[in-house]
Amino acid sequence: MASASLNPPGETSHVTSGPCGDSHTVCRTRGAMESSQVVYSLAGEQDFQQVLNICNSSDFGGLDYMPVFYPRWIQEPGRLVFLARIDGRVVALESVLQVDGGQTVLVQGLRVVPDLRGRDIAGAIQRHVAAYIRQHYPEVRVIRLSRGEAPTPKTLTKYRVIAKEAIFSLCCEAVHLGAFVAELRSKLVLESESSSDGPLTLSQQQAETLVLTRHVVSNLLPGQTIISDWEPLKPLEANLEVLRRRRLTWIVDRESQPAALSLGTPPYAVPYRHDALRININIFGRRRTSVCAVFLAQLEALLPSVRGFLILYTYVDPEVWSGLRRFCENDANVSFFKDYWEDYVLETNI
């Protein structure tokens, strides 16, 4: 879920508290929108249709999560969703989620209505959100975000890179997934280096215990960070509740001292096609055969329930990306969706 950064406030505004803790801020944006008055508020369920109106079906290559995630976000503990309006019309959105025991906010979901992009509305809502967090959440010390492009030298003067993943993507009709899984299973048997009992699906309790162990934190997690579908969390007890809400499938290559740990999200609908489902799999570890084994196990877990057109995004250590791609070359009508690209996790002190 890539998002741009928060910046110090650059506008004069007046904030009034609403009866439910909501707020409305009236200000004038700088730059091209100087003549327009922008009103900021916290979002609610009643804003859903207007939020959909600011999303373009081609955004994120047709893989926009907002239609599915927005109703969840409105209800999620620790999350605030901010809207910007001009003349009553929603023109922008940005969300923050408080994590790490309240000391960090994840910045997610920046959107600007298509016809007003490039006119500093994104910068204006970012400045408003930063000011709101500083005023209402003084305990927050860190801003964290993910982005799908390499940070520029200018960005690196403000942010530190704490983790990086390479993204490997596939697509197929769900009816072809079984043949693909069978083909990969045959390959894995030939490549197997041991007689291990194979991947293990963890219970929630097992997963929560394992992900906080020194072995996993020090040897598997990129930048000692749990990343699930663009959400980077520190391995802390305080973040386990966030992970529970995501209803993840946790699979390891072996029970003791695993060399690969994977998190799979439930499928969710995206606009790419009327029946398209997106699935995200984050795999932590650098041993290629172990990464391939847990990847295959995640696909096997999907088999009984998926229908329609599947788009799978798998996030791995850059060192194993090419090996996973070779492993997935197939004759089962499963296609590579997008070429190599990366997800960067950035942090800055607020």
PDB file of N, CA and C in Angstrom, residues 170-172 176 179-180 183-184 187 325-336:
ATOM      1  N   LEU A 170       2.302 -13.199 -10.368  1.00  0.00           N
ATOM      2  CA  LEU A 170       1.749 -14.159 -11.310  1.00  0.00           C
ATOM      3  C   LEU A 170       0.263 -13.894 -11.489  1.00  0.00           C
ATOM      4  N   CYS A 171      -0.309 -14.402 -12.581  1.00  0.00           N
ATOM      5  CA  CYS A 171      -1.757 -14.336 -12.759  1.00  0.00           C
ATOM      6  C   CYS A 171      -2.231 -15.590 -13.496  1.00  0.00           C
ATOM      7  N   CYS A 172      -3.476 -15.965 -13.224  1.00  0.00           N
ATOM      8  CA  CYS A 172      -4.029 -17.134 -13.898  1.00  0.00           C
ATOM      9  C   CYS A 172      -5.522 -17.235 -13.619  1.00  0.00           C
ATOM     10  N   HIS A 176      -6.811 -23.115 -13.425  1.00  0.00           N
ATOM     11  CA  HIS A 176      -5.489 -23.603 -13.799  1.00  0.00           C
ATOM     12  C   HIS A 176      -4.552 -23.717 -12.600  1.00  0.00           C
ATOM     13  N   ALA A 179      -3.274 -27.405 -11.656  1.00  0.00           N
ATOM     14  CA  ALA A 179      -2.229 -27.963 -12.517  1.00  0.00           C
ATOM     15  C   ALA A 179      -0.881 -27.312 -12.231  1.00  0.00           C
ATOM     16  N   PHE A 180      -0.907 -26.011 -11.957  1.00  0.00           N
ATOM     17  CA  PHE A 180       0.320 -25.278 -11.621  1.00  0.00           C
ATOM     18  C   PHE A 180       0.920 -25.825 -10.329  1.00  0.00           C
ATOM     19  N   GLU A 183       2.534 -29.175 -10.910  1.00  0.00           N
ATOM     20  CA  GLU A 183       3.810 -29.053 -11.610  1.00  0.00           C
ATOM     21  C   GLU A 183       4.907 -28.581 -10.656  1.00  0.00           C
ATOM     22  N   LEU A 184       4.586 -27.608  -9.816  1.00  0.00           N
ATOM     23  CA  LEU A 184       5.581 -27.123  -8.852  1.00  0.00           C
ATOM     24  C   LEU A 184       5.932 -28.191  -7.829  1.00  0.00           C
ATOM     25  N   LYS A 187       8.512 -30.445  -9.261  1.00  0.00           N
ATOM     26  CA  LYS A 187       9.822 -29.791  -9.275  1.00  0.00           C
ATOM     27  C   LYS A 187      10.462 -29.797  -7.900  1.00  0.00           C
ATOM     28  N   ARG A 325      11.406 -17.159  -9.602  1.00  0.00           N
ATOM     29  CA  ARG A 325      10.849 -17.033 -10.953  1.00  0.00           C
ATOM     30  C   ARG A 325      11.156 -18.261 -11.795  1.00  0.00           C
ATOM     31  N   ARG A 326      12.385 -18.757 -11.710  1.00  0.00           N
ATOM     32  CA  ARG A 326      12.731 -19.961 -12.474  1.00  0.00           C
ATOM     33  C   ARG A 326      11.883 -21.150 -12.012  1.00  0.00           C
ATOM     34  N   PHE A 327      11.688 -21.239 -10.713  1.00  0.00           N
ATOM     35  CA  PHE A 327      10.876 -22.318 -10.158  1.00  0.00           C
ATOM     36  C   PHE A 327       9.452 -22.282 -10.713  1.00  0.00           C
ATOM     37  N   CYS A 328       8.943 -21.068 -11.000  1.00  0.00           N
ATOM     38  CA  CYS A 328       7.550 -20.909 -11.428  1.00  0.00           C
ATOM     39  C   CYS A 328       7.357 -20.935 -12.937  1.00  0.00           C
ATOM     40  N   GLU A 329       8.413 -21.146 -13.704  1.00  0.00           N
ATOM     41  CA  GLU A 329       8.233 -21.345 -15.146  1.00  0.00           C
ATOM     42  C   GLU A 329       7.416 -22.616 -15.340  1.00  0.00           C
ATOM     43  N   ASN A 330       6.369 -22.549 -16.183  1.00  0.00           N
ATOM     44  CA  ASN A 330       5.399 -23.644 -16.169  1.00  0.00           C
ATOM     45  C   ASN A 330       4.731 -23.849 -17.523  1.00  0.00           C
ATOM     46  N   ASP A 331       4.007 -24.959 -17.614  1.00  0.00           N
ATOM     47  CA  ASP A 331       3.182 -25.291 -18.777  1.00  0.00           C
ATOM     48  C   ASP A 331       1.711 -25.340 -18.403  1.00  0.00           C
ATOM     49  N   ALA A 332       1.349 -24.651 -17.331  1.00  0.00           N
ATOM     50  CA  ALA A 332      -0.012 -24.765 -16.774  1.00  0.00           C
ATOM     51  C   ALA A 332      -0.864 -23.518 -17.006  1.00  0.00           C
ATOM     52  N   ASN A 333      -0.488 -22.688 -17.983  1.00  0.00           N
ATOM     53  CA  ASN A 333      -1.251 -21.476 -18.305  1.00  0.00           C
ATOM     54  C   ASN A 333      -1.257 -20.451 -17.162  1.00  0.00           C
ATOM     55  N   VAL A 334      -0.187 -20.437 -16.384  1.00  0.00           N
ATOM     56  CA  VAL A 334       0.010 -19.404 -15.365  1.00  0.00           C
ATOM     57  C   VAL A 334       1.059 -18.438 -15.905  1.00  0.00           C
ATOM     58  N   SER A 335       0.736 -17.146 -15.912  1.00  0.00           N
ATOM     59  CA  SER A 335       1.593 -16.143 -16.549  1.00  0.00           C
ATOM     60  C   SER A 335       2.277 -15.259 -15.515  1.00  0.00           C
ATOM     61  N   PHE A 336       3.441 -14.737 -15.894  1.00  0.00           N
ATOM     62  CA  PHE A 336       4.085 -13.718 -15.075  1.00  0.00           C
ATOM     63  C   PHE A 336       3.345 -12.411 -15.295  1.00  0.00           C
TER      64      PHE A 336
END
